[in-house]
Amino acid sequence: AQKVTQAQTEISVVEKEDVTLDCVYETRDTTYYLFWYKQPPSGELVFLIRRNSFDEQNEISGRYSWNFQKSTSSFNFTITASQVVDSAVYFCALSEGNYQLIWGAGTKLIIKP
Amino acid sequence: KAGVTQTPRYLIKTRGQQVTLSCSPISGHRSVSWYQQTPGQGLQFLFEYFSETQRNKGNFPGRFSGRQFSNSRSEMNVSTLELGDSALYLCASSLGTGGRYGYTFGSGTRLTVV
């Protein structure tokens, strides 16, 4: 069965520290898609990245980077030089074909000034 | 390009009443999905509509229903409200069915049942 595990319920760091959010997934399909979403206190879920199972290249976007490793079924997200505005709940999700997204439980990230 | 619009933003209803929430997807997106988010249960999928047809359905009682119109706008209805229906209801639009294209979410409707 498909499953997404975000073992870190809450992470608290001081501003400018680097922080990594873990995501481990389970799937039997060879074709699948992985996502990260951010949910700030306002409530709206904001799309961050989509990665398909055939593309294991790491992605960097400004202070954000993603490490996709099929060998360990992980899709981890790193924020470099964190800022207070990064405080939010971050969700990892998995999609197989036409099926709905399987969501992780989310990691609440608190960046202290 | 306008985002996903959900109305209203906030609602307070009494147990036993019914409620209708509205969602206008991004122009060109024909798929609309609805999610319920509560602190205890996280994000739970309600249903998905594509071209006015329900394509996927989550594990919710029949009190929860939805529909989609020819312009892709969608509504969801909850009848005979219960206290446990208090939640943030999120609408998401997408190019196609299922989650593989990713979603664009609206700001949500926060429903409180008293």
PDB file of C-alpha atoms in Angstrom:
ATOM      1  CA  ALA A   1       0.000   0.000   0.000  1.00  0.00           C
ATOM      2  CA  GLN A   2       1.100   3.536  -0.623  1.00  0.00           C
ATOM      3  CA  LYS A   3       2.252   5.469   2.384  1.00  0.00           C
ATOM      4  CA  VAL A   4       4.043   8.715   3.178  1.00  0.00           C
ATOM      5  CA  THR A   5       5.855   9.169   6.477  1.00  0.00           C
ATOM      6  CA  GLN A   6       7.008  12.453   7.884  1.00  0.00           C
ATOM      7  CA  ALA A   7       8.495  11.341  11.156  1.00  0.00           C
ATOM      8  CA  GLN A   8       9.293  14.844  12.411  1.00  0.00           C
ATOM      9  CA  THR A   9       6.134  16.257  13.930  1.00  0.00           C
ATOM     10  CA  GLU A  10       7.696  19.590  14.855  1.00  0.00           C
ATOM     11  CA  ILE A  11      11.088  21.198  14.319  1.00  0.00           C
ATOM     12  CA  SER A  12      12.259  24.403  15.956  1.00  0.00           C
ATOM     13  CA  VAL A  13      15.418  26.204  14.882  1.00  0.00           C
ATOM     14  CA  VAL A  14      16.891  29.648  15.192  1.00  0.00           C
ATOM     15  CA  GLU A  15      16.858  31.911  12.177  1.00  0.00           C
ATOM     16  CA  LYS A  16      19.722  31.402   9.696  1.00  0.00           C
ATOM     17  CA  GLU A  17      20.171  27.761  10.642  1.00  0.00           C
ATOM     18  CA  ASP A  18      19.804  25.123   7.949  1.00  0.00           C
ATOM     19  CA  VAL A  19      16.997  22.625   8.451  1.00  0.00           C
ATOM     20  CA  THR A  20      16.047  19.376   6.709  1.00  0.00           C
ATOM     21  CA  LEU A  21      12.553  17.948   6.627  1.00  0.00           C
ATOM     22  CA  ASP A  22      12.376  14.214   6.055  1.00  0.00           C
ATOM     23  CA  CYS A  23       9.914  12.339   3.868  1.00  0.00           C
ATOM     24  CA  VAL A  24       9.881   8.591   3.331  1.00  0.00           C
ATOM     25  CA  TYR A  25       7.403   6.967   0.976  1.00  0.00           C
ATOM     26  CA  GLU A  26       6.209   3.501   0.071  1.00  0.00           C
ATOM     27  CA  THR A  27       4.921   2.473  -3.334  1.00  0.00           C
ATOM     28  CA  ARG A  28       4.901  -0.565  -5.595  1.00  0.00           C
ATOM     29  CA  ASP A  29       4.612   1.447  -8.786  1.00  0.00           C
ATOM     30  CA  THR A  30       7.580   2.350 -10.932  1.00  0.00           C
ATOM     31  CA  THR A  31       5.872   5.540 -12.101  1.00  0.00           C
ATOM     32  CA  TYR A  32       4.892   7.945  -9.381  1.00  0.00           C
ATOM     33  CA  TYR A  33       5.105  11.585  -8.413  1.00  0.00           C
ATOM     34  CA  LEU A  34       6.265  13.270  -5.244  1.00  0.00           C
ATOM     35  CA  PHE A  35       5.316  16.694  -3.992  1.00  0.00           C
ATOM     36  CA  TRP A  36       6.060  19.157  -1.257  1.00  0.00           C
ATOM     37  CA  TYR A  37       3.536  21.744  -0.116  1.00  0.00           C
ATOM     38  CA  LYS A  38       3.808  24.540   2.416  1.00  0.00           C
ATOM     39  CA  GLN A  39       0.931  25.639   4.618  1.00  0.00           C
ATOM     40  CA  PRO A  40       1.562  28.968   6.370  1.00  0.00           C
ATOM     41  CA  PRO A  41      -0.687  30.106   9.235  1.00  0.00           C
ATOM     42  CA  SER A  42      -3.058  31.688   6.721  1.00  0.00           C
ATOM     43  CA  GLY A  43      -4.141  28.160   5.783  1.00  0.00           C
ATOM     44  CA  GLU A  44      -3.612  28.020   2.041  1.00  0.00           C
ATOM     45  CA  LEU A  45      -1.526  25.113   0.803  1.00  0.00           C
ATOM     46  CA  VAL A  46       1.246  26.356  -1.474  1.00  0.00           C
ATOM     47  CA  PHE A  47       2.837  24.091  -4.072  1.00  0.00           C
ATOM     48  CA  LEU A  48       6.634  23.914  -3.797  1.00  0.00           C
ATOM     49  CA  ILE A  49       7.851  21.116  -6.045  1.00  0.00           C
ATOM     50  CA  ARG A  50       6.783  18.120  -8.150  1.00  0.00           C
ATOM     51  CA  ARG A  51       9.187  15.332  -8.975  1.00  0.00           C
ATOM     52  CA  ASN A  52       8.520  12.221 -11.064  1.00  0.00           C
ATOM     53  CA  SER A  53      10.032   8.858 -10.264  1.00  0.00           C
ATOM     54  CA  PHE A  54      12.333   8.876 -13.286  1.00  0.00           C
ATOM     55  CA  ASP A  55      14.066  12.091 -12.357  1.00  0.00           C
ATOM     56  CA  GLU A  56      16.434  11.620  -9.448  1.00  0.00           C
ATOM     57  CA  GLN A  57      18.267  14.870  -9.975  1.00  0.00           C
ATOM     58  CA  ASN A  58      18.407  17.055  -6.933  1.00  0.00           C
ATOM     59  CA  GLU A  59      16.628  20.360  -7.248  1.00  0.00           C
ATOM     60  CA  ILE A  60      17.665  23.727  -5.901  1.00  0.00           C
ATOM     61  CA  SER A  61      15.491  26.799  -5.869  1.00  0.00           C
ATOM     62  CA  GLY A  62      16.991  29.695  -3.993  1.00  0.00           C
ATOM     63  CA  ARG A  63      17.287  28.671  -0.352  1.00  0.00           C
ATOM     64  CA  TYR A  64      15.263  25.512  -0.954  1.00  0.00           C
ATOM     65  CA  SER A  65      16.690  22.203  -2.108  1.00  0.00           C
ATOM     66  CA  TRP A  66      15.301  18.716  -2.491  1.00  0.00           C
ATOM     67  CA  ASN A  67      17.126  15.400  -2.346  1.00  0.00           C
ATOM     68  CA  PHE A  68      15.320  12.497  -4.039  1.00  0.00           C
ATOM     69  CA  GLN A  69      16.791   9.056  -3.431  1.00  0.00           C
ATOM     70  CA  LYS A  70      14.908   6.054  -4.802  1.00  0.00           C
ATOM     71  CA  SER A  71      17.306   3.655  -3.094  1.00  0.00           C
ATOM     72  CA  THR A  72      16.053   4.819   0.302  1.00  0.00           C
ATOM     73  CA  SER A  73      12.566   5.901  -0.856  1.00  0.00           C
ATOM     74  CA  SER A  74      13.170   9.358   0.487  1.00  0.00           C
ATOM     75  CA  PHE A  75      12.430  12.843  -0.758  1.00  0.00           C
ATOM     76  CA  ASN A  76      13.932  15.241   1.758  1.00  0.00           C
ATOM     77  CA  PHE A  77      13.607  18.999   1.770  1.00  0.00           C
ATOM     78  CA  THR A  78      16.302  21.378   3.029  1.00  0.00           C
ATOM     79  CA  ILE A  79      15.970  25.060   3.785  1.00  0.00           C
ATOM     80  CA  THR A  80      19.290  26.870   3.900  1.00  0.00           C
ATOM     81  CA  ALA A  81      19.693  29.967   6.061  1.00  0.00           C
ATOM     82  CA  SER A  82      16.151  29.719   7.377  1.00  0.00           C
ATOM     83  CA  GLN A  83      14.015  32.808   7.876  1.00  0.00           C
ATOM     84  CA  VAL A  84      11.060  33.531  10.120  1.00  0.00           C
ATOM     85  CA  VAL A  85       8.806  33.587   7.041  1.00  0.00           C
ATOM     86  CA  ASP A  86       9.629  29.915   6.483  1.00  0.00           C
ATOM     87  CA  SER A  87       7.593  29.051   9.572  1.00  0.00           C
ATOM     88  CA  ALA A  88       4.772  26.822   8.367  1.00  0.00           C
ATOM     89  CA  VAL A  89       3.575  23.255   8.186  1.00  0.00           C
ATOM     90  CA  TYR A  90       5.215  21.353   5.351  1.00  0.00           C
ATOM     91  CA  PHE A  91       3.542  18.380   3.697  1.00  0.00           C
ATOM     92  CA  CYS A  92       5.059  15.692   1.539  1.00  0.00           C
ATOM     93  CA  ALA A  93       2.712  13.793  -0.797  1.00  0.00           C
ATOM     94  CA  LEU A  94       2.790  10.872  -3.233  1.00  0.00           C
ATOM     95  CA  SER A  95       0.718  10.269  -6.349  1.00  0.00           C
ATOM     96  CA  GLU A  96       0.400   7.156  -8.461  1.00  0.00           C
ATOM     97  CA  GLY A  97      -1.372   7.603 -11.787  1.00  0.00           C
ATOM     98  CA  ASN A  98      -4.984   8.641 -11.493  1.00  0.00           C
ATOM     99  CA  TYR A  99      -5.188   8.043  -7.793  1.00  0.00           C
ATOM    100  CA  GLN A 100      -5.469  10.767  -5.267  1.00  0.00           C
ATOM    101  CA  LEU A 101      -2.494  12.150  -3.437  1.00  0.00           C
ATOM    102  CA  ILE A 102      -1.353  10.282  -0.353  1.00  0.00           C
ATOM    103  CA  TRP A 103      -0.355  12.888   2.186  1.00  0.00           C
ATOM    104  CA  GLY A 104       2.128  12.771   5.001  1.00  0.00           C
ATOM    105  CA  ALA A 105       1.048  14.025   8.400  1.00  0.00           C
ATOM    106  CA  GLY A 106       3.067  17.209   7.995  1.00  0.00           C
ATOM    107  CA  THR A 107       6.017  18.739   9.817  1.00  0.00           C
ATOM    108  CA  LYS A 108       5.502  21.968  11.697  1.00  0.00           C
ATOM    109  CA  LEU A 109       8.547  24.165  11.258  1.00  0.00           C
ATOM    110  CA  ILE A 110       9.146  26.993  13.727  1.00  0.00           C
ATOM    111  CA  ILE A 111      11.859  29.505  12.938  1.00  0.00           C
ATOM    112  CA  LYS A 112      12.738  31.650  15.938  1.00  0.00           C
ATOM    113  CA  PRO A 113      14.200  35.127  15.398  1.00  0.00           C
TER     114      PRO A 113
ATOM    115  CA  LYS B   1      -3.949  34.408 -13.841  1.00  0.00           C
ATOM    116  CA  ALA B   2      -6.521  34.254 -11.052  1.00  0.00           C
ATOM    117  CA  GLY B   3      -6.010  31.581  -8.419  1.00  0.00           C
ATOM    118  CA  VAL B   4      -8.494  29.198  -6.902  1.00  0.00           C
ATOM    119  CA  THR B   5     -11.307  31.107  -5.236  1.00  0.00           C
ATOM    120  CA  GLN B   6     -13.244  29.688  -2.338  1.00  0.00           C
ATOM    121  CA  THR B   7     -16.255  31.304  -0.748  1.00  0.00           C
ATOM    122  CA  PRO B   8     -17.071  32.027   1.941  1.00  0.00           C
ATOM    123  CA  ARG B   9     -13.856  32.210   3.970  1.00  0.00           C
ATOM    124  CA  TYR B  10     -15.564  31.672   7.295  1.00  0.00           C
ATOM    125  CA  LEU B  11     -18.861  30.126   8.319  1.00  0.00           C
ATOM    126  CA  ILE B  12     -20.552  29.446  11.614  1.00  0.00           C
ATOM    127  CA  LYS B  13     -23.456  27.022  11.528  1.00  0.00           C
ATOM    128  CA  THR B  14     -25.605  25.216  14.046  1.00  0.00           C
ATOM    129  CA  ARG B  15     -25.817  21.460  14.424  1.00  0.00           C
ATOM    130  CA  GLY B  16     -28.418  19.997  12.102  1.00  0.00           C
ATOM    131  CA  GLN B  17     -28.178  22.764   9.525  1.00  0.00           C
ATOM    132  CA  GLN B  18     -26.756  22.315   6.066  1.00  0.00           C
ATOM    133  CA  VAL B  19     -24.038  24.292   4.317  1.00  0.00           C
ATOM    134  CA  THR B  20     -22.845  24.860   0.759  1.00  0.00           C
ATOM    135  CA  LEU B  21     -19.290  25.833  -0.068  1.00  0.00           C
ATOM    136  CA  SER B  22     -18.172  27.150  -3.427  1.00  0.00           C
ATOM    137  CA  CYS B  23     -14.958  26.829  -5.410  1.00  0.00           C
ATOM    138  CA  SER B  24     -13.883  28.428  -8.673  1.00  0.00           C
ATOM    139  CA  PRO B  25     -10.817  26.733 -10.160  1.00  0.00           C
ATOM    140  CA  ILE B  26      -8.014  28.265 -12.140  1.00  0.00           C
ATOM    141  CA  SER B  27      -9.086  29.010 -15.690  1.00  0.00           C
ATOM    142  CA  GLY B  28      -8.411  25.964 -17.861  1.00  0.00           C
ATOM    143  CA  HIS B  29      -8.361  23.530 -14.963  1.00  0.00           C
ATOM    144  CA  ARG B  30     -11.148  20.999 -15.281  1.00  0.00           C
ATOM    145  CA  SER B  31     -10.475  18.983 -12.150  1.00  0.00           C
ATOM    146  CA  VAL B  32     -11.630  20.123  -8.738  1.00  0.00           C
ATOM    147  CA  SER B  33     -10.906  18.204  -5.555  1.00  0.00           C
ATOM    148  CA  TRP B  34     -12.120  18.835  -2.035  1.00  0.00           C
ATOM    149  CA  TYR B  35     -10.281  18.138   1.189  1.00  0.00           C
ATOM    150  CA  GLN B  36     -11.183  18.350   4.838  1.00  0.00           C
ATOM    151  CA  GLN B  37      -8.443  19.349   7.235  1.00  0.00           C
ATOM    152  CA  THR B  38      -8.709  18.955  10.989  1.00  0.00           C
ATOM    153  CA  PRO B  39      -5.965  19.012  13.645  1.00  0.00           C
ATOM    154  CA  GLY B  40      -6.592  15.404  14.583  1.00  0.00           C
ATOM    155  CA  GLN B  41      -7.105  13.799  11.169  1.00  0.00           C
ATOM    156  CA  GLY B  42      -4.887  15.882   8.933  1.00  0.00           C
ATOM    157  CA  LEU B  43      -5.770  16.237   5.253  1.00  0.00           C
ATOM    158  CA  GLN B  44      -8.556  13.936   4.169  1.00  0.00           C
ATOM    159  CA  PHE B  45      -9.769  13.608   0.605  1.00  0.00           C
ATOM    160  CA  LEU B  46     -13.486  14.127   0.087  1.00  0.00           C
ATOM    161  CA  PHE B  47     -14.046  13.847  -3.665  1.00  0.00           C
ATOM    162  CA  GLU B  48     -12.848  14.901  -7.077  1.00  0.00           C
ATOM    163  CA  TYR B  49     -14.808  16.158 -10.048  1.00  0.00           C
ATOM    164  CA  PHE B  50     -13.705  16.307 -13.646  1.00  0.00           C
ATOM    165  CA  SER B  51     -15.917  17.477 -16.500  1.00  0.00           C
ATOM    166  CA  GLU B  52     -18.950  17.525 -14.220  1.00  0.00           C
ATOM    167  CA  THR B  53     -18.471  13.887 -13.177  1.00  0.00           C
ATOM    168  CA  GLN B  54     -17.322  12.594  -9.836  1.00  0.00           C
ATOM    169  CA  ARG B  55     -14.133  10.638 -10.553  1.00  0.00           C
ATOM    170  CA  ASN B  56     -12.867   9.766  -7.102  1.00  0.00           C
ATOM    171  CA  LYS B  57     -14.454   9.676  -3.686  1.00  0.00           C
ATOM    172  CA  GLY B  58     -13.020   9.500  -0.209  1.00  0.00           C
ATOM    173  CA  ASN B  59     -14.368   7.730   2.815  1.00  0.00           C
ATOM    174  CA  PHE B  60     -16.969  10.194   4.045  1.00  0.00           C
ATOM    175  CA  PRO B  61     -20.658   9.676   4.851  1.00  0.00           C
ATOM    176  CA  GLY B  62     -23.355  10.504   2.354  1.00  0.00           C
ATOM    177  CA  ARG B  63     -24.023  13.796   4.152  1.00  0.00           C
ATOM    178  CA  PHE B  64     -21.094  15.122   2.178  1.00  0.00           C
ATOM    179  CA  SER B  65     -21.866  15.684  -1.472  1.00  0.00           C
ATOM    180  CA  GLY B  66     -20.626  17.786  -4.317  1.00  0.00           C
ATOM    181  CA  ARG B  67     -21.152  18.769  -7.881  1.00  0.00           C
ATOM    182  CA  GLN B  68     -19.389  20.499 -10.702  1.00  0.00           C
ATOM    183  CA  PHE B  69     -20.849  22.832 -13.264  1.00  0.00           C
ATOM    184  CA  SER B  70     -20.080  23.169 -16.948  1.00  0.00           C
ATOM    185  CA  ASN B  71     -17.745  26.111 -16.236  1.00  0.00           C
ATOM    186  CA  SER B  72     -15.771  23.825 -13.852  1.00  0.00           C
ATOM    187  CA  ARG B  73     -16.929  25.680 -10.759  1.00  0.00           C
ATOM    188  CA  SER B  74     -17.721  23.281  -7.954  1.00  0.00           C
ATOM    189  CA  GLU B  75     -19.829  23.235  -4.841  1.00  0.00           C
ATOM    190  CA  MET B  76     -19.808  20.908  -1.899  1.00  0.00           C
ATOM    191  CA  ASN B  77     -22.695  20.456   0.456  1.00  0.00           C
ATOM    192  CA  VAL B  78     -22.811  19.087   3.958  1.00  0.00           C
ATOM    193  CA  SER B  79     -26.229  18.255   5.336  1.00  0.00           C
ATOM    194  CA  THR B  80     -27.274  17.669   8.942  1.00  0.00           C
ATOM    195  CA  LEU B  81     -24.126  19.227  10.306  1.00  0.00           C
ATOM    196  CA  GLU B  82     -22.389  17.650  13.271  1.00  0.00           C
ATOM    197  CA  LEU B  83     -19.886  19.207  15.651  1.00  0.00           C
ATOM    198  CA  GLY B  84     -17.186  16.994  14.149  1.00  0.00           C
ATOM    199  CA  ASP B  85     -17.661  18.646  10.767  1.00  0.00           C
ATOM    200  CA  SER B  86     -15.887  21.726  12.079  1.00  0.00           C
ATOM    201  CA  ALA B  87     -12.805  21.957   9.890  1.00  0.00           C
ATOM    202  CA  LEU B  88     -10.945  23.810   7.195  1.00  0.00           C
ATOM    203  CA  TYR B  89     -12.343  22.779   3.809  1.00  0.00           C
ATOM    204  CA  LEU B  90      -9.869  23.144   0.990  1.00  0.00           C
ATOM    205  CA  CYS B  91     -10.581  23.127  -2.695  1.00  0.00           C
ATOM    206  CA  ALA B  92      -7.860  22.304  -5.203  1.00  0.00           C
ATOM    207  CA  SER B  93      -7.838  22.564  -8.957  1.00  0.00           C
ATOM    208  CA  SER B  94      -5.707  20.640 -11.386  1.00  0.00           C
ATOM    209  CA  LEU B  95      -5.213  20.066 -15.102  1.00  0.00           C
ATOM    210  CA  GLY B  96      -6.213  16.413 -14.891  1.00  0.00           C
ATOM    211  CA  THR B  97      -7.617  13.783 -12.615  1.00  0.00           C
ATOM    212  CA  GLY B  98      -5.721  12.253  -9.786  1.00  0.00           C
ATOM    213  CA  GLY B  99      -2.873  14.021  -8.137  1.00  0.00           C
ATOM    214  CA  ARG B 100      -0.071  13.531 -10.615  1.00  0.00           C
ATOM    215  CA  TYR B 101      -0.223  17.079 -12.037  1.00  0.00           C
ATOM    216  CA  GLY B 102      -0.189  18.620  -8.606  1.00  0.00           C
ATOM    217  CA  TYR B 103      -2.805  20.907  -7.181  1.00  0.00           C
ATOM    218  CA  THR B 104      -3.356  24.594  -6.777  1.00  0.00           C
ATOM    219  CA  PHE B 105      -5.268  25.186  -3.574  1.00  0.00           C
ATOM    220  CA  GLY B 106      -7.665  27.867  -2.538  1.00  0.00           C
ATOM    221  CA  SER B 107      -7.467  29.673   0.788  1.00  0.00           C
ATOM    222  CA  GLY B 108     -10.096  27.406   2.266  1.00  0.00           C
ATOM    223  CA  THR B 109     -13.394  27.804   4.053  1.00  0.00           C
ATOM    224  CA  ARG B 110     -13.214  27.524   7.807  1.00  0.00           C
ATOM    225  CA  LEU B 111     -16.444  25.975   9.026  1.00  0.00           C
ATOM    226  CA  THR B 112     -17.383  26.044  12.682  1.00  0.00           C
ATOM    227  CA  VAL B 113     -20.376  24.029  13.844  1.00  0.00           C
ATOM    228  CA  VAL B 114     -21.831  25.017  17.200  1.00  0.00           C
TER     229      VAL B 114
END
